[in-house]
Coordinates of C-alpha atoms in Angstrom, one line a residue:
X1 CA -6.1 3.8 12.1
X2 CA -5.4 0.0 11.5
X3 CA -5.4 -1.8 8.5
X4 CA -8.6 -3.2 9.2
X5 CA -10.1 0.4 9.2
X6 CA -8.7 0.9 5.9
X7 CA -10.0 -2.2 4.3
X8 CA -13.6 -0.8 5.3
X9 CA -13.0 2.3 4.1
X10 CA -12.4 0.5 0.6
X11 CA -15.1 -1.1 0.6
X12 CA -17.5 1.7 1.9
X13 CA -16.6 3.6 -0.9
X14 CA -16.7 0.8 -3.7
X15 CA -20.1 0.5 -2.2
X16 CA -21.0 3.9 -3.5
X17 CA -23.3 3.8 -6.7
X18 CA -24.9 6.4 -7.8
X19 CA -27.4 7.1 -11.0
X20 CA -26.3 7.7 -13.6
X21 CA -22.8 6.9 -13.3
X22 CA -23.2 3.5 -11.6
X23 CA -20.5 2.0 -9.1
X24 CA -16.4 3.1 -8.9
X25 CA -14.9 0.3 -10.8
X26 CA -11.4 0.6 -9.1
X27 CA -9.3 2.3 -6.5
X28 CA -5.9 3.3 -6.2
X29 CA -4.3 3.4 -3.0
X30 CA -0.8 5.0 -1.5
X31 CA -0.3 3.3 1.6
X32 CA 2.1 2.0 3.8
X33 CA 4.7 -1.2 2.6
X34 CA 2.0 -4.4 3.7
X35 CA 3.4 -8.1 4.3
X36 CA 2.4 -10.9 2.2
X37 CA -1.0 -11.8 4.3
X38 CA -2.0 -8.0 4.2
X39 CA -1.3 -8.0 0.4
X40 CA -3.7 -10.6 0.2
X41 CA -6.2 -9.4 2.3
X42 CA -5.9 -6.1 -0.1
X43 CA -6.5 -8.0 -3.3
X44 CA -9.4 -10.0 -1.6
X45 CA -11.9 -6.8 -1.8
X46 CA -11.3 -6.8 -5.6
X47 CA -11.7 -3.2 -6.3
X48 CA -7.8 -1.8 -5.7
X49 CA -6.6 -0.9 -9.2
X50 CA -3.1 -0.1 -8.5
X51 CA -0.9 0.1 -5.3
X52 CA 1.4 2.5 -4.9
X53 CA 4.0 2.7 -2.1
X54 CA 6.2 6.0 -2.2
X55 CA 9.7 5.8 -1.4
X56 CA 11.4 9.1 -0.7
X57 CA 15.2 8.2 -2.0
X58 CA 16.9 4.6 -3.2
X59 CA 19.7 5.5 -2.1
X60 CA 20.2 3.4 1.2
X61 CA 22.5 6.2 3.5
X62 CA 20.1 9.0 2.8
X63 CA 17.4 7.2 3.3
X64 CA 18.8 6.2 6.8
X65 CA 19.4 9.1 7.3
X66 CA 15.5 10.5 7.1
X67 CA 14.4 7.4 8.5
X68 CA 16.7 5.9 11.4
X69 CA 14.1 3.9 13.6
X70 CA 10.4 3.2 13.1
X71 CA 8.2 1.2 10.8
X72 CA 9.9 2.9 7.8
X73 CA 13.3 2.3 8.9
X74 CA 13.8 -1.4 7.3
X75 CA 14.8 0.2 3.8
X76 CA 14.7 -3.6 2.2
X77 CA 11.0 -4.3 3.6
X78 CA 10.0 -1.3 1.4
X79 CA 12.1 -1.9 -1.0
X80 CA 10.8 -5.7 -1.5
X81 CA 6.7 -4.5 -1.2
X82 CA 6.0 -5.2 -4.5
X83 CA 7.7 -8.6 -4.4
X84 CA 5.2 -9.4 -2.0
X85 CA 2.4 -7.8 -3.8
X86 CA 3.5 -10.1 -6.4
X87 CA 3.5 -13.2 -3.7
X88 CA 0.0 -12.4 -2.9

């Protein structure tokens, strides 16, 4: 799925309201390390609570070791997420 998908599937279910409990307040989310712009496009639907990003190991030749090519491969990106989360 893209990010786009997610992003509706936020805001699907902070549509959701339901009597007598009313609308879900916030969402937490464990997803992928996101670039400044996605960040922001995150934090635009108002309703994430708290990112989380999981990071298997910080220690940087094991984690090259589980993760040698592919999105997860660039061990700084994910390390810096939440300095961009902070950017956006």
């Amino acid at each position: 799925y893209t990010f786009d998908d997610f992003l509706n599937a936020v805001r699907t279910v902070a549509a959701v309201e339901t009597e007598p409990h009313g609308k879900i307040r916030r969402i937490n989310v464990e997803i992928p390390a996101l670039s400044v712009s996605d960040m922001r496009r995150l934090k635009e639907t108002d309703v994430v609570g708290t990112y989380t990003l999981f990071q298997e190991t910080y220690h940087r030749e094991t984690y090259k070791r589980f993760h040698p090519t592919g999105p997860k491969s660039d061990f700084d990106y994910r390390l810096q997420v939440h300095d961009r989360a902070q950017i956006a």
